[in-house]
Amino acid sequence: MFDKFVSVRIVKANDLDLNLFQFDYDLTFSIFFMNADKTIYGRYGTRSSVEDAERHMSKEGLAQAMQSALMLHENYPGNRGVLAGKQPIVSEYKEPNDYPSLRGRYKSTLDYAGEVTKSCLHCHQIQDAARQIVREQRKPIPEAQMYPYPLPQAIGFSLDPQTRSKIKSVADGTAADLGGLTPGDEVITLGGQVILSIADAQWVLHHAKAAQNLPVVVRRDGELVSLNVKLVEGWRRQNDISWRVSSWGMRRIGTGGLLFEPLTSEQRRNAGVDPDGLALRVKHVGQYGAHAAAKRAGFKAGDIVTSYDGQMSDWTPSQLLGYIGQETITGQKVAVRINRDGQILKLTLPIQK
Amino acid sequence: MKYLFTVTLLCIVLGTLPLRAQAQSERDKAVRLDKQKLSEDDFWIYDNFEGAREEAIRSKKPLLIVFR
């Protein structure tokens, strides 16, 4: 099927056209299906963990997405209206080098004769640069920027990666469940957009509002069924951002280089910490530079954080990173309460650049 | 004491430099090899979006653009 496409591999973001190529910049693999006039048919490629980069992808799923892209191409430009929602949005920065923190650091071409990897601007740096602007303005990072490209799991359903867009599971009591989505349904459109893959669903969710009704059309038992999923304030926070390369920067900023893991109920009981409160165990303490701020503040691997800046909610590591991005400002000092082998200690972390 | 700290730090930094340089060099080598392989491949267009677009216009085929 590849012979039905003109295939191009892009290896750098140095001169990336940000008014055309808008996708999840934390990904290490991403595909666009596009007309030669730059109209986007769809996207493919996603990720949700550091360890398993391919969990949500498969050859079969890609083949089905490609088949759908070919159908859209066949019917183009008659279907241009249907594709409107898939098109990029005007970006304030035309290319990565326009961002203040990246300006002048990279040439538009790679230095293949020299240190080629060092001459490459990585996609995730675009995300870092965008966040840096907001942090320097001492403003909260907007919800969509803090929790970008949510997986459908954020609203309660997952898609089968072996297929184009078949629903694999729906979690009880979630927006998807209340909206009537059912395992086995094939998502035809989401938010009015034709869905070729999980990445297309993420594009829709990325641009969805903080609270809105999201129309969904599914194929169920051969029939098209129209449904509505109600997104309520805070829905994006269900999206795990801890795996993201761009979260590395948030870790430096707000935890001084600490890497956390949540505690199970049993571990909480054994450690004598609140079963329903904050309980994040320090898995790793950064050792160098700004990533050693927590080490300098006295943190050790194994410490259990039970309060951060006075907050004691039962957060995941992802939700803590979200709090840092949205509720702290550079230069602030944050009080952290920890449990170390049963002993309660109070330490202070600096909120860094 | 300060002298001892400086010497220790220097030893650590200098000791890891060859390892870091080797990893860097291996990554560079892999990128160059990848470029060579794809440039010799009739199927893939390497890092040339405008060239691919021209080919798509000529052939009337859709584009498949891979970021990797």
Coordinates of N, CA and C in Angstrom, one line a residue, chain A residues 23-137:
Chain A
F23 N 1.5 18.8 15.9 CA 1.2 17.4 16.4 C 1.8 17.4 17.8
D24 N 1.7 16.2 18.4 CA 2.2 16.1 19.8 C 3.7 16.1 19.8
Y25 N 4.3 17.2 20.2 CA 5.8 17.3 20.0 C 6.6 16.4 21.0
D26 N 5.9 15.7 21.9 CA 6.7 14.8 22.7 C 6.8 13.4 22.1
L27 N 6.2 13.3 20.9 CA 6.3 11.9 20.3 C 7.7 11.8 19.6
T28 N 8.1 10.5 19.4 CA 9.3 10.2 18.7 C 9.0 9.6 17.3
F29 N 7.7 9.5 17.1 CA 7.2 8.9 15.8 C 5.8 9.4 15.5
S30 N 5.7 10.0 14.4 CA 4.4 10.6 14.0 C 4.2 10.7 12.5
I31 N 3.0 10.4 12.1 CA 2.7 10.4 10.6 C 1.6 11.4 10.3
F32 N 1.8 12.1 9.1 CA 0.7 12.9 8.6 C 0.3 12.2 7.2
F33 N -1.0 12.2 6.9 CA -1.5 11.9 5.6 C -2.0 13.2 5.0
M34 N -1.5 13.6 3.8 CA -1.7 14.9 3.4 C -1.8 15.0 1.9
N35 N -2.6 15.9 1.4 CA -2.7 16.2 0.0 C -1.5 17.1 -0.4
A36 N -1.1 17.1 -1.6 CA 0.0 18.0 -2.1 C -0.3 19.4 -1.9
D37 N -1.6 19.8 -1.8 CA -1.9 21.2 -1.5 C -1.9 21.5 0.0
K38 N -1.3 20.6 0.8 CA -1.1 20.8 2.2 C -2.4 20.5 3.1
T39 N -3.5 20.0 2.5 CA -4.7 19.7 3.2 C -4.4 18.4 4.0
I40 N -4.6 18.4 5.3 CA -4.4 17.2 6.1 C -5.6 16.3 6.1
Y41 N -5.3 15.0 5.7 CA -6.3 14.0 5.8 C -6.4 13.3 7.2
G42 N -5.2 13.2 7.8 CA -5.3 12.6 9.1 C -3.9 12.4 9.7
R43 N -3.8 11.9 10.9 CA -2.6 11.7 11.6 C -2.5 10.3 12.2
Y44 N -1.3 9.9 12.4 CA -1.1 8.6 13.0 C 0.1 8.6 14.0
G45 N 0.1 7.9 15.1 CA 1.2 7.8 16.0 C 0.9 8.4 17.3
T46 N 1.2 7.7 18.4 CA 0.9 8.2 19.7 C 1.8 7.5 20.7
R47 N 1.6 7.8 22.0 CA 2.5 7.2 23.0 C 1.9 7.5 24.4
S48 N 2.2 6.7 25.4 CA 1.7 7.0 26.7 C 2.6 6.5 27.8
S49 N 3.8 6.0 27.4 CA 4.7 5.7 28.5 C 6.2 5.8 27.9
V50 N 7.1 5.8 28.9 CA 8.5 5.9 28.5 C 9.0 4.5 28.0
E51 N 8.5 3.5 28.7 CA 9.1 2.2 28.4 C 8.5 1.6 27.1
D52 N 7.2 1.7 26.9 CA 6.5 1.0 25.8 C 6.0 2.1 24.8
A53 N 6.9 2.4 23.9 CA 6.6 3.5 22.9 C 5.5 3.1 21.9
E54 N 5.4 1.8 21.7 CA 4.5 1.3 20.6 C 3.2 0.7 21.1
R55 N 2.8 0.9 22.4 CA 1.7 0.3 23.0 C 0.4 0.5 22.2
H56 N 0.3 1.8 21.7 CA -1.0 2.2 21.0 C -0.9 2.1 19.5
M57 N 0.1 1.4 19.0 CA 0.3 1.4 17.5 C 0.5 0.0 17.0
S58 N 0.1 -0.3 15.8 CA 0.3 -1.6 15.2 C 0.4 -1.4 13.7
K59 N 1.0 -2.4 13.0 CA 1.0 -2.4 11.5 C -0.4 -2.4 11.0
E60 N -1.3 -3.3 11.6 CA -2.7 -3.4 11.2 C -3.4 -2.1 11.3
G61 N -3.2 -1.4 12.4 CA -3.9 -0.1 12.6 C -3.4 0.9 11.6
L62 N -2.1 0.9 11.4 CA -1.5 1.9 10.4 C -2.1 1.6 9.0
A63 N -2.2 0.3 8.7 CA -2.7 -0.1 7.3 C -4.1 0.4 7.2
Q64 N -4.9 0.3 8.2 CA -6.3 0.8 8.1 C -6.4 2.3 8.0
A65 N -5.5 3.0 8.7 CA -5.5 4.4 8.7 C -5.1 4.9 7.3
M66 N -4.1 4.2 6.7 CA -3.6 4.5 5.3 C -4.7 4.3 4.3
Q67 N -5.5 3.2 4.5 CA -6.6 2.9 3.6 C -7.6 4.0 3.6
S68 N -7.9 4.4 4.8 CA -8.9 5.5 5.0 C -8.4 6.8 4.4
A69 N -7.1 7.1 4.5 CA -6.5 8.3 3.9 C -6.6 8.2 2.4
L70 N -6.4 7.0 1.8 CA -6.5 6.9 0.4 C -7.9 7.2 -0.1
M71 N -8.9 6.7 0.7 CA -10.3 7.0 0.4 C -10.6 8.5 0.4
L72 N -10.1 9.2 1.4 CA -10.3 10.6 1.5 C -9.6 11.3 0.3
H73 N -8.5 10.8 -0.1 CA -7.7 11.4 -1.2 C -8.5 11.2 -2.5
E74 N -9.1 10.0 -2.6 CA -9.9 9.7 -3.8 C -11.1 10.7 -3.9
N75 N -11.7 11.0 -2.8 CA -12.9 11.9 -2.8 C -12.6 13.4 -2.7
Y76 N -11.3 13.7 -2.7 CA -10.9 15.1 -2.6 C -10.9 15.8 -3.9
P77 N -11.3 17.0 -4.1 CA -11.6 18.0 -3.0 C -13.1 18.1 -2.6
G78 N -13.9 17.2 -3.1 CA -15.3 17.2 -2.8 C -15.6 17.2 -1.3
N79 N -14.7 16.6 -0.6 CA -14.8 16.4 0.9 C -14.1 17.4 1.7
R80 N -13.6 18.5 1.1 CA -12.8 19.4 1.8 C -13.4 20.0 3.1
G81 N -14.7 20.2 3.0 CA -15.5 20.7 4.2 C -15.4 19.8 5.4
V82 N -15.4 18.5 5.1 CA -15.4 17.5 6.2 C -14.0 17.5 6.9
L83 N -13.0 18.0 6.1 CA -11.6 17.9 6.6 C -11.2 19.2 7.4
A84 N -12.1 20.2 7.4 CA -11.8 21.5 7.9 C -11.2 21.5 9.3
G85 N -11.8 20.7 10.2 CA -11.4 20.6 11.6 C -10.0 20.0 11.8
K86 N -9.5 19.3 10.8 CA -8.2 18.6 10.9 C -7.0 19.6 10.5
Q87 N -7.4 20.8 10.0 CA -6.3 21.6 9.5 C -5.7 22.4 10.7
P88 N -4.4 22.8 10.5 CA -3.7 23.5 11.6 C -4.3 24.9 11.9
I89 N -3.9 25.3 13.0 CA -4.4 26.6 13.5 C -3.2 27.6 13.4
V90 N -3.5 28.9 13.1 CA -2.4 29.8 12.9 C -1.5 29.9 14.2
S91 N -0.2 29.7 14.0 CA 0.7 29.7 15.1 C 1.4 31.1 15.2
E92 N 1.6 31.5 16.4 CA 2.3 32.8 16.6 C 3.7 32.7 16.2
Y93 N 4.3 31.5 16.3 CA 5.7 31.3 15.9 C 5.7 30.5 14.6
K94 N 6.4 31.0 13.6 CA 6.3 30.3 12.3 C 7.2 29.0 12.3
E95 N 8.3 29.1 13.0 CA 9.2 28.0 13.1 C 9.9 28.0 14.5
P96 N 10.4 26.8 15.0 CA 10.9 26.7 16.3 C 12.0 27.8 16.7
N97 N 12.8 28.2 15.7 CA 13.8 29.2 15.9 C 13.2 30.6 16.3
D98 N 11.9 30.7 16.1 CA 11.3 32.0 16.4 C 11.0 32.1 17.9
Y99 N 11.0 31.0 18.6 CA 10.8 31.0 20.0 C 12.0 31.7 20.7
P100 N 11.7 32.6 21.7 CA 12.9 33.3 22.3 C 14.0 32.4 22.8
S101 N 13.6 31.3 23.5 CA 14.6 30.5 24.1 C 15.4 29.6 23.1
L102 N 14.9 29.5 21.9 CA 15.6 28.7 20.9 C 16.3 29.6 19.8
R103 N 15.9 30.9 19.8 CA 16.5 31.8 18.8 C 18.0 31.7 18.7
G104 N 18.5 31.5 17.5 CA 19.9 31.5 17.2 C 20.7 30.3 17.7
R105 N 20.0 29.3 18.3 CA 20.7 28.2 18.8 C 20.9 27.1 17.8
Y106 N 20.1 27.0 16.7 CA 20.2 25.9 15.7 C 20.1 26.5 14.3
K107 N 20.9 25.9 13.4 CA 20.8 26.3 12.0 C 19.7 25.5 11.4
S108 N 19.3 25.9 10.2 CA 18.1 25.3 9.6 C 18.5 23.9 9.0
T109 N 19.8 23.7 8.8 CA 20.3 22.4 8.3 C 21.1 21.7 9.4
L110 N 21.2 20.3 9.2 CA 22.0 19.6 10.1 C 23.4 19.5 9.7
D111 N 24.3 19.3 10.7 CA 25.7 19.3 10.4 C 26.2 17.8 10.3
Y112 N 25.9 17.2 9.1 CA 26.2 15.8 8.9 C 27.7 15.5 9.0
A113 N 28.5 16.5 8.6 CA 29.9 16.2 8.7 C 30.5 16.3 10.1
G114 N 29.8 17.0 11.0 CA 30.3 17.1 12.3 C 29.4 16.4 13.3
E115 N 29.1 17.1 14.4 CA 28.3 16.5 15.5 C 26.8 16.7 15.1
V116 N 26.3 15.7 14.3 CA 25.0 15.9 13.7 C 23.9 15.9 14.7
T117 N 23.9 15.0 15.7 CA 22.8 15.0 16.7 C 22.7 16.2 17.5
K118 N 23.9 16.9 17.8 CA 23.9 18.1 18.5 C 23.3 19.3 17.7
S119 N 23.4 19.1 16.4 CA 22.9 20.2 15.5 C 21.4 20.1 15.3
C120 N 20.8 19.0 15.9 CA 19.4 18.7 15.6 C 18.5 19.3 16.7
L121 N 17.5 20.1 16.3 CA 16.5 20.6 17.3 C 15.4 19.6 17.4
H122 N 15.2 19.1 18.6 CA 14.2 18.0 18.8 C 12.8 18.6 19.0
C123 N 11.9 17.8 18.5 CA 10.5 18.3 18.6 C 10.0 18.7 20.0
H124 N 10.4 18.0 21.0 CA 10.0 18.3 22.4 C 10.4 19.7 22.8
Q125 N 11.5 20.2 22.2 CA 12.0 21.5 22.6 C 11.0 22.6 22.2
I126 N 10.2 22.3 21.3 CA 9.1 23.3 20.9 C 8.2 23.5 22.1
Q127 N 7.8 22.3 22.6 CA 6.9 22.3 23.8 C 7.5 23.0 25.0
D128 N 8.8 22.7 25.2 CA 9.5 23.3 26.3 C 9.6 24.8 26.1
A129 N 9.9 25.3 24.9 CA 10.0 26.7 24.6 C 8.7 27.4 24.8
A130 N 7.6 26.8 24.4 CA 6.3 27.4 24.6 C 5.9 27.6 26.1
R131 N 6.3 26.5 26.9 CA 6.0 26.6 28.3 C 6.9 27.7 29.0
Q132 N 8.1 27.8 28.5 CA 9.0 28.7 29.1 C 8.5 30.2 29.0
I133 N 7.9 30.5 27.9 CA 7.3 31.8 27.7 C 6.3 32.1 28.8
V134 N 5.4 31.1 29.1 CA 4.4 31.3 30.1 C 5.0 31.4 31.5
R135 N 6.0 30.6 31.8 CA 6.6 30.6 33.1 C 7.3 31.9 33.3
E136 N 7.9 32.5 32.3 CA 8.6 33.7 32.5 C 7.7 34.9 32.7
Q137 N 6.4 34.7 32.2 CA 5.4 35.7 32.4 C 4.7 35.5 33.8

